[in-house]
PDB file of C-alpha atoms in Angstrom:
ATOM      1  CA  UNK A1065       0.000   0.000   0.000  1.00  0.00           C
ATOM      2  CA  UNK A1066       0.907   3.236  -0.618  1.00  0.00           C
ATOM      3  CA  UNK A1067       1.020   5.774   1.581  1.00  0.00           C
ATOM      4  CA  UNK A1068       1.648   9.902   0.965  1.00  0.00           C
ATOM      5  CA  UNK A1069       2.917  12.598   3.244  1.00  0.00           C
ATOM      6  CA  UNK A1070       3.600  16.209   3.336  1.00  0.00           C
ATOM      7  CA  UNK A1071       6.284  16.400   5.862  1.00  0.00           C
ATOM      8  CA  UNK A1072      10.043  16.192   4.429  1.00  0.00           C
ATOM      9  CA  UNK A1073      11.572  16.703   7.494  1.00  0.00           C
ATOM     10  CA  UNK A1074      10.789  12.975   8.417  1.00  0.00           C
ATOM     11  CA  UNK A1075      12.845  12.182   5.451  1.00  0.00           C
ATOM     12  CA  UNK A1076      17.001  11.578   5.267  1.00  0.00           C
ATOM     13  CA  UNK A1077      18.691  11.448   1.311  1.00  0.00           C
ATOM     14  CA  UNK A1078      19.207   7.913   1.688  1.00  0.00           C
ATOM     15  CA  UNK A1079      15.221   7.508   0.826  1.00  0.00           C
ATOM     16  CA  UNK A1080      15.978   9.497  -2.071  1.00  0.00           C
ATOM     17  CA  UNK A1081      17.696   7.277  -4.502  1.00  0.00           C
ATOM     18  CA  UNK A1082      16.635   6.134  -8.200  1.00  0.00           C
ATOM     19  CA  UNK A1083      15.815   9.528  -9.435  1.00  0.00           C
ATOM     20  CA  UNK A1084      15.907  11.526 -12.294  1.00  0.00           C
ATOM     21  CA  UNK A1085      16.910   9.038 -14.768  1.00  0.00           C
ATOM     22  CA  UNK A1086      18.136   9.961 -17.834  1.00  0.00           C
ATOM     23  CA  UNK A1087      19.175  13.435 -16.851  1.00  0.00           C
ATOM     24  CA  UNK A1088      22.398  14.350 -17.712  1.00  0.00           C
ATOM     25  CA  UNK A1089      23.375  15.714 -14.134  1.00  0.00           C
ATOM     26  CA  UNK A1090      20.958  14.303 -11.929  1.00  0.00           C
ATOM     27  CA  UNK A1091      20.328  16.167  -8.217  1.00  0.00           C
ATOM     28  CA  UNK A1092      22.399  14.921  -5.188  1.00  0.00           C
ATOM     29  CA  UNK A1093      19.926  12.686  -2.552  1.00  0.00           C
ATOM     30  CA  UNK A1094      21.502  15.474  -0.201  1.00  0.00           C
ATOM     31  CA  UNK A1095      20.077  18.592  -3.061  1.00  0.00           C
ATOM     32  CA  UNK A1096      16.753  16.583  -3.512  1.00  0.00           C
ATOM     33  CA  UNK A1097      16.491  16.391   0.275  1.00  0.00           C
ATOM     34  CA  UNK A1098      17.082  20.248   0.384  1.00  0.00           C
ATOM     35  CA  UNK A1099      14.296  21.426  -2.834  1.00  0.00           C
ATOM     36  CA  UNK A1100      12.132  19.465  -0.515  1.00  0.00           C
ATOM     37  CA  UNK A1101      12.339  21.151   2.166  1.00  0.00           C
ATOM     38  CA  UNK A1102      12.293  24.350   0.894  1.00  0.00           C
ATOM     39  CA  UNK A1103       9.114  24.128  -1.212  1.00  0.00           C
ATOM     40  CA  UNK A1104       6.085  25.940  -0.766  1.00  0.00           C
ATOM     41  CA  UNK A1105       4.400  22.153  -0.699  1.00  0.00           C
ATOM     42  CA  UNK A1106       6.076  18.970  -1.247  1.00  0.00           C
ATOM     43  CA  UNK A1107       4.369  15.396  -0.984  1.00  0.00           C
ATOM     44  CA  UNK A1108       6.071  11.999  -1.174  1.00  0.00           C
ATOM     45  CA  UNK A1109       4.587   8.292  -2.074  1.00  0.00           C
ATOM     46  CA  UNK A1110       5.944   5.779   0.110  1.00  0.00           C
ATOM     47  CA  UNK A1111       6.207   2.084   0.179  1.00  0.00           C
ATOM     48  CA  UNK A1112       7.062   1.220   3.482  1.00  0.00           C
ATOM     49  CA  UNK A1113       9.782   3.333   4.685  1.00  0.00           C
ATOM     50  CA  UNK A1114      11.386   3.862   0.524  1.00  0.00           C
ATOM     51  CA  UNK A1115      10.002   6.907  -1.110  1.00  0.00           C
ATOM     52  CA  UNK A1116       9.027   5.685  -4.384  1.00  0.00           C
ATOM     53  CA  UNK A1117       7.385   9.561  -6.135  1.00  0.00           C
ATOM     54  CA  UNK A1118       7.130  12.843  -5.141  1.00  0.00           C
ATOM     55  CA  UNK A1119       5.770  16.164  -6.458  1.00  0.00           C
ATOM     56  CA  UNK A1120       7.083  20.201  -5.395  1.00  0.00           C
ATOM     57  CA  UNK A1121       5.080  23.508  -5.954  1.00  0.00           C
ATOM     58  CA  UNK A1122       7.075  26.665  -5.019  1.00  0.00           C
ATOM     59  CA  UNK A1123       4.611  29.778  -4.569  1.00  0.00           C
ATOM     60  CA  UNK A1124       4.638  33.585  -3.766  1.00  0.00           C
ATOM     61  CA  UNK A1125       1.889  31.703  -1.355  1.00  0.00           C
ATOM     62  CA  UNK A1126      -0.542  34.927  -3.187  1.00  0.00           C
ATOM     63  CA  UNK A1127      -1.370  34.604  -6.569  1.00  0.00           C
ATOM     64  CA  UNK A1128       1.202  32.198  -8.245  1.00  0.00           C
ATOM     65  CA  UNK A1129       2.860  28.943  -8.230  1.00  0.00           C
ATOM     66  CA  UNK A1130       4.659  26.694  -9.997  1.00  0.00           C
ATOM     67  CA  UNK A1131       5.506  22.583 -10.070  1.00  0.00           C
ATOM     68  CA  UNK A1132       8.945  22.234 -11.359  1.00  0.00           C
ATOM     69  CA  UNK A1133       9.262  18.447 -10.364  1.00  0.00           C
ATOM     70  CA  UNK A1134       6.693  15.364 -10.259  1.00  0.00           C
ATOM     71  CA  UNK A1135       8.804  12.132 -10.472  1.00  0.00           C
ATOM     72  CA  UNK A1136       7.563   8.300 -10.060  1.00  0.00           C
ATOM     73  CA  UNK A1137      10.741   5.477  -9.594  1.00  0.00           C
ATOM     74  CA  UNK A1138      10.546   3.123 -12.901  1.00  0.00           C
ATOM     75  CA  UNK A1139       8.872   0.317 -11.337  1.00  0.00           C
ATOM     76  CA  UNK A1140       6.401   2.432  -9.918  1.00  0.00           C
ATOM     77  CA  UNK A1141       4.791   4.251 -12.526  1.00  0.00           C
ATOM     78  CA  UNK A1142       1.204   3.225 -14.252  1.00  0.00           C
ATOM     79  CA  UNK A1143      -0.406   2.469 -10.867  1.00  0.00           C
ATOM     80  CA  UNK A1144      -1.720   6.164 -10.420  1.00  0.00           C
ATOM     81  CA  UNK A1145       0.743   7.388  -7.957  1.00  0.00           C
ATOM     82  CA  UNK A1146       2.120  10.269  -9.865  1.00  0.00           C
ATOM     83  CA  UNK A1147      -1.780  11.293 -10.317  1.00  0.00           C
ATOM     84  CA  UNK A1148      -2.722  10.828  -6.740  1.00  0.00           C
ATOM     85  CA  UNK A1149       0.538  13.451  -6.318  1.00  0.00           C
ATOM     86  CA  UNK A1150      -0.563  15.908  -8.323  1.00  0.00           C
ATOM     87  CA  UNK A1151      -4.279  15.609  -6.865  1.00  0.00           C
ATOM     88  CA  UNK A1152      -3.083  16.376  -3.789  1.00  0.00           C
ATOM     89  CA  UNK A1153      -0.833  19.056  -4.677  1.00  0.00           C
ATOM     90  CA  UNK A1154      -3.492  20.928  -6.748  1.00  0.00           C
ATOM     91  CA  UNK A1155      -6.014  20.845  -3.365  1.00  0.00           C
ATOM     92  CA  UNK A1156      -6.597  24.071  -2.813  1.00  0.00           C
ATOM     93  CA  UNK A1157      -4.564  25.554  -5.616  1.00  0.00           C
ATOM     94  CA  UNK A1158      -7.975  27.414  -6.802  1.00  0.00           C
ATOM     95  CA  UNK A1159      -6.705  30.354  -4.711  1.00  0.00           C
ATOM     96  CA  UNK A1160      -4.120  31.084  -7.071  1.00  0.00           C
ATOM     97  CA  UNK A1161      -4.298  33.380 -10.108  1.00  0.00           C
ATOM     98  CA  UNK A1162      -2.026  30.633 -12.047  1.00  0.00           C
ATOM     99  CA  UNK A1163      -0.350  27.195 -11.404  1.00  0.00           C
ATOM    100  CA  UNK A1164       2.708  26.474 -14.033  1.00  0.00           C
ATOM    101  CA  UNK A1165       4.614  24.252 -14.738  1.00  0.00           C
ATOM    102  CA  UNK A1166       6.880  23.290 -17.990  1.00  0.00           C
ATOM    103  CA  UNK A1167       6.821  19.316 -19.159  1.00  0.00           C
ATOM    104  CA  UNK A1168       8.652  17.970 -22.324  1.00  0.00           C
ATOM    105  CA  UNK A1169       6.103  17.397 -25.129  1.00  0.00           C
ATOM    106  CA  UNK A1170       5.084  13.543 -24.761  1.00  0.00           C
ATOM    107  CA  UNK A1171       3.871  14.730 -21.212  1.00  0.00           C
ATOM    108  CA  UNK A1172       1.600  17.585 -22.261  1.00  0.00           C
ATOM    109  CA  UNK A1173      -1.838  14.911 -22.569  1.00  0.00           C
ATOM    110  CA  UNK A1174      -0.859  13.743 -19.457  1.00  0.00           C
ATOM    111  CA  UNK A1175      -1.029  17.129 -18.004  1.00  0.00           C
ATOM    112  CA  UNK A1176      -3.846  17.986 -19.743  1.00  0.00           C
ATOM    113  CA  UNK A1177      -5.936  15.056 -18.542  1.00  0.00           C
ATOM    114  CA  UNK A1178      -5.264  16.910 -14.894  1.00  0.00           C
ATOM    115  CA  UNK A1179      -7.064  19.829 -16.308  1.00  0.00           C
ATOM    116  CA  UNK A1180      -4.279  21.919 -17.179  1.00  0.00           C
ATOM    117  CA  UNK A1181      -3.862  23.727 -20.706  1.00  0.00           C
ATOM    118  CA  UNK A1182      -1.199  24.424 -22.646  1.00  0.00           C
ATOM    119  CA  UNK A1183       0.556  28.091 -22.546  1.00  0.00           C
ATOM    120  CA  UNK A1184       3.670  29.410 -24.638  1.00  0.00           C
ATOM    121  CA  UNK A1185       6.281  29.916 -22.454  1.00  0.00           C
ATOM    122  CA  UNK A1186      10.194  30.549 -21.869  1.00  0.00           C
ATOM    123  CA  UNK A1187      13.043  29.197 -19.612  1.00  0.00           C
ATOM    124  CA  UNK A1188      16.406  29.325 -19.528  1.00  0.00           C
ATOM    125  CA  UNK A1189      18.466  26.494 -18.277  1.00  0.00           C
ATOM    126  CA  UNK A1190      21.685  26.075 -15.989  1.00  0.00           C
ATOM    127  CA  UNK A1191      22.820  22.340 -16.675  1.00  0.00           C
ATOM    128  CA  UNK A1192      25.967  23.397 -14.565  1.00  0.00           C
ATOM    129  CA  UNK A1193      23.477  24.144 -11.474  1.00  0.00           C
ATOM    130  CA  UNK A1194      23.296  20.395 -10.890  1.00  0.00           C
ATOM    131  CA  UNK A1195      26.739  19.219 -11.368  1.00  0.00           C
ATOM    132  CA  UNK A1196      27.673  17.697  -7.601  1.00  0.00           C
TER     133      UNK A1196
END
């Protein structure tokens, strides 16, 4: 069964591994841990005690906020667990003027079965930011 939770300061980096495959510079346990932590609202899936998905929003806590990461381990994903994330994250969200966030392309019906809509938008990118 899997359980959720909104407090990351019951969690330690070593319940952070498996992660952001296929980036080329993946996040540190130790800089997941920490993104976490400092998040407007962050919510983890857990198997037992191993943290198998998660989801962030960062906010001005007013008007905006944004969900740069929603992540599901490999042998997790297709049993709803990145959905039931993003439910929960999007409680309550109807107090804010906007909720963003930027996915690659083959993601955008995924999003969009949530009942979000695609935007044009911009970003620039730091690769370097992650290197350990």
């Amino acid at each position: 069964m899997i359980d959720y939770s909104e407090d990351p300061s019951t969690l330690d980096p070593s319940m952070l591994e498996g992660f952001f495959v296929g980036w080329p510079a993946a996040p540190s346990p130790e800089q997941h841990l920490a993104v976490l932590r400092g998040s407007f609202r962050s919510i983890v899936a857990l198997d037992g005690g191993k943290v198998v998905g998660f989801v962030n929003m960062i906010s001005d806590g007013v008007l905006t906020a944004f969900i740069p990461w929603l992540e599901v381990l490999p042998g997790y994903q297709g049993q709803g667990i990145g959905t039931e994330l993003m439910r929960r994250v999007l409680e309550g969200s109807e107090r804010f003027y906007s909720v963003d966030l930027l996915c690659d392309e083959e993601l955008r019906p995924y999003y969009e079965k949530l009942g979000m809509l695609r935007v044009p938008g911009m970003t620039l990118r730091h690769r370097s930011a992650l290197a350990r």
